[in-house]
mmCIF file of C-alpha atoms in Angstrom:
data_model
loop_
_atom_site.group_PDB
_atom_site.id
_atom_site.type_symbol
_atom_site.label_atom_id
_atom_site.label_comp_id
_atom_site.label_asym_id
_atom_site.label_seq_id
_atom_site.Cartn_x
_atom_site.Cartn_y
_atom_site.Cartn_z
ATOM 1 C CA MET A 962 15.968 13.512 -19.816
ATOM 2 C CA TYR A 963 19.193 12.750 -18.016
ATOM 3 C CA GLY A 964 18.967 9.310 -16.523
ATOM 4 C CA ARG A 965 19.996 5.728 -16.708
ATOM 5 C CA PRO A 966 18.310 2.596 -17.973
ATOM 6 C CA ILE A 967 15.935 0.945 -15.522
ATOM 7 C CA TYR A 968 15.352 -2.693 -16.430
ATOM 8 C CA LEU A 969 12.043 -4.441 -15.806
ATOM 9 C CA LYS A 970 11.687 -8.189 -15.309
ATOM 10 C CA ASP A 971 9.807 -8.626 -18.603
ATOM 11 C CA GLY A 972 12.711 -7.169 -20.610
ATOM 12 C CA GLN A 973 11.376 -3.622 -21.003
ATOM 13 C CA THR A 974 13.623 -0.670 -20.275
ATOM 14 C CA ILE A 975 12.591 2.795 -19.121
ATOM 15 C CA THR A 976 14.714 5.807 -18.294
ATOM 16 C CA GLY A 977 14.873 7.035 -14.722
ATOM 17 C CA ILE A 978 17.073 8.776 -12.218
ATOM 18 C CA PHE A 979 18.358 6.585 -9.409
ATOM 19 C CA TYR A 980 19.050 8.651 -6.339
ATOM 20 C CA TRP A 981 20.416 7.506 -3.004
ATOM 21 C CA ARG A 982 19.170 10.081 -0.520
ATOM 22 C CA ASP A 983 21.649 10.301 2.337
ATOM 23 C CA GLN A 984 20.395 12.735 4.918
ATOM 24 C CA GLU A 985 20.901 13.896 8.418
ATOM 25 C CA GLY A 986 18.239 15.758 10.254
ATOM 26 C CA LYS A 987 16.312 16.181 13.459
ATOM 27 C CA LEU A 988 12.859 15.157 14.538
ATOM 28 C CA ASN A 989 12.198 17.414 17.503
ATOM 29 C CA LYS A 990 15.427 16.794 19.477
ATOM 30 C CA ILE A 991 16.193 13.344 18.047
ATOM 31 C CA GLN A 992 19.113 13.233 15.605
ATOM 32 C CA LEU A 993 18.357 11.159 12.481
ATOM 33 C CA ASN A 994 20.812 9.656 9.994
ATOM 34 C CA TYR A 995 19.339 7.634 7.157
ATOM 35 C CA ALA A 996 19.828 6.644 3.544
ATOM 36 C CA THR A 997 16.955 5.815 1.217
ATOM 37 C CA PRO A 998 17.170 4.762 -2.444
ATOM 38 C CA GLU A 999 14.690 6.519 -4.728
ATOM 39 C CA LEU A 1000 13.707 6.235 -8.356
ATOM 40 C CA HIS A 1001 12.602 9.376 -10.193
ATOM 41 C CA VAL A 1002 10.599 8.628 -13.365
ATOM 42 C CA ALA A 1003 8.143 10.366 -15.664
ATOM 43 C CA ILE A 1004 4.546 10.061 -14.438
ATOM 44 C CA SER A 1005 3.687 8.510 -17.810
ATOM 45 C CA ASP A 1006 5.949 5.535 -16.919
ATOM 46 C CA LEU A 1007 3.979 4.703 -13.759
ATOM 47 C CA THR A 1008 1.453 2.558 -15.646
ATOM 48 C CA THR A 1009 4.323 0.383 -16.870
ATOM 49 C CA LEU A 1010 5.929 0.174 -13.423
ATOM 50 C CA GLU A 1011 2.665 -0.741 -11.663
ATOM 51 C CA GLN A 1012 2.774 -4.114 -13.400
ATOM 52 C CA HIS A 1013 6.154 -4.986 -11.868
ATOM 53 C CA GLU A 1014 7.222 -6.031 -8.410
ATOM 54 C CA TYR A 1015 10.819 -4.892 -8.773
ATOM 55 C CA VAL A 1016 13.284 -3.107 -11.062
ATOM 56 C CA VAL A 1017 16.952 -3.771 -11.812
ATOM 57 C CA ILE A 1018 19.376 -0.868 -11.460
ATOM 58 C CA ASP A 1019 23.140 -1.432 -11.797
ATOM 59 C CA GLU A 1020 22.554 -5.208 -11.597
ATOM 60 C CA GLN A 1021 20.810 -4.801 -8.212
ATOM 61 C CA ASN A 1022 17.136 -5.668 -7.660
ATOM 62 C CA TYR A 1023 14.992 -3.070 -5.878
ATOM 63 C CA HIS A 1024 11.406 -3.492 -4.656
ATOM 64 C CA LEU A 1025 9.020 -0.693 -5.687
ATOM 65 C CA ASN A 1026 7.282 0.795 -2.644
ATOM 66 C CA TRP A 1027 3.867 2.214 -3.568
ATOM 67 C CA PRO A 1028 2.294 4.719 -3.729
ATOM 68 C CA PRO A 1029 4.671 7.089 -5.531
ATOM 69 C CA LEU A 1030 4.882 10.801 -4.805
ATOM 70 C CA LYS A 1031 3.704 12.699 -7.890
ATOM 71 C CA LYS A 1032 5.180 16.155 -8.463
ATOM 72 C CA ASP A 1033 3.713 19.024 -10.504
ATOM 73 C CA THR A 1034 6.752 18.783 -12.779
ATOM 74 C CA GLY A 1035 5.579 15.505 -14.347
ATOM 75 C CA ILE A 1036 8.002 13.434 -12.287
ATOM 76 C CA ALA A 1037 7.107 10.715 -9.797
ATOM 77 C CA ILE A 1038 9.330 9.632 -6.905
ATOM 78 C CA ILE A 1039 9.195 5.989 -5.853
ATOM 79 C CA LYS A 1040 10.913 4.812 -2.685
ATOM 80 C CA LEU A 1041 12.922 1.625 -3.174
ATOM 81 C CA SER A 1042 14.084 -1.140 -0.879
ATOM 82 C CA PRO A 1043 16.369 -4.127 -1.531
ATOM 83 C CA TYR A 1044 14.435 -6.942 -3.197
ATOM 84 C CA GLU A 1045 14.714 -10.574 -2.248
ATOM 85 C CA ALA A 1046 12.767 -13.169 -4.186
ATOM 86 C CA PRO A 1047 10.396 -15.257 -2.076
ATOM 87 C CA LYS A 1048 12.007 -18.522 -1.055
ATOM 88 C CA GLU A 1049 10.431 -21.857 -1.873
ATOM 89 C CA GLY A 1050 8.109 -23.017 0.884
ATOM 90 C CA SER A 1051 8.211 -19.750 2.833
ATOM 91 C CA ARG A 1052 4.640 -18.613 2.124
ATOM 92 C CA TRP A 1053 2.504 -17.187 4.886
ATOM 93 C CA ARG A 1054 -0.636 -19.146 5.634
#
């Protein structure tokens, strides 16, 4: 599989494809421009990823947005967003 190392917070490493989808399109007559980071991994790696809140790709932390999109090809696509660790004393009550 062509890919890069995806680092997990417990020290494990899996292989995945990091893809930054940059698209333009239309929704009815509204012009859309957006960019979304995605992680493409083997479906068998999902059980490992479910135990983690974020992954590290190119020294950048990304939050895993569930549920993933599972393809018939054995690949799952997970949308990512920038991850920020919770700050001390900022818990919702």
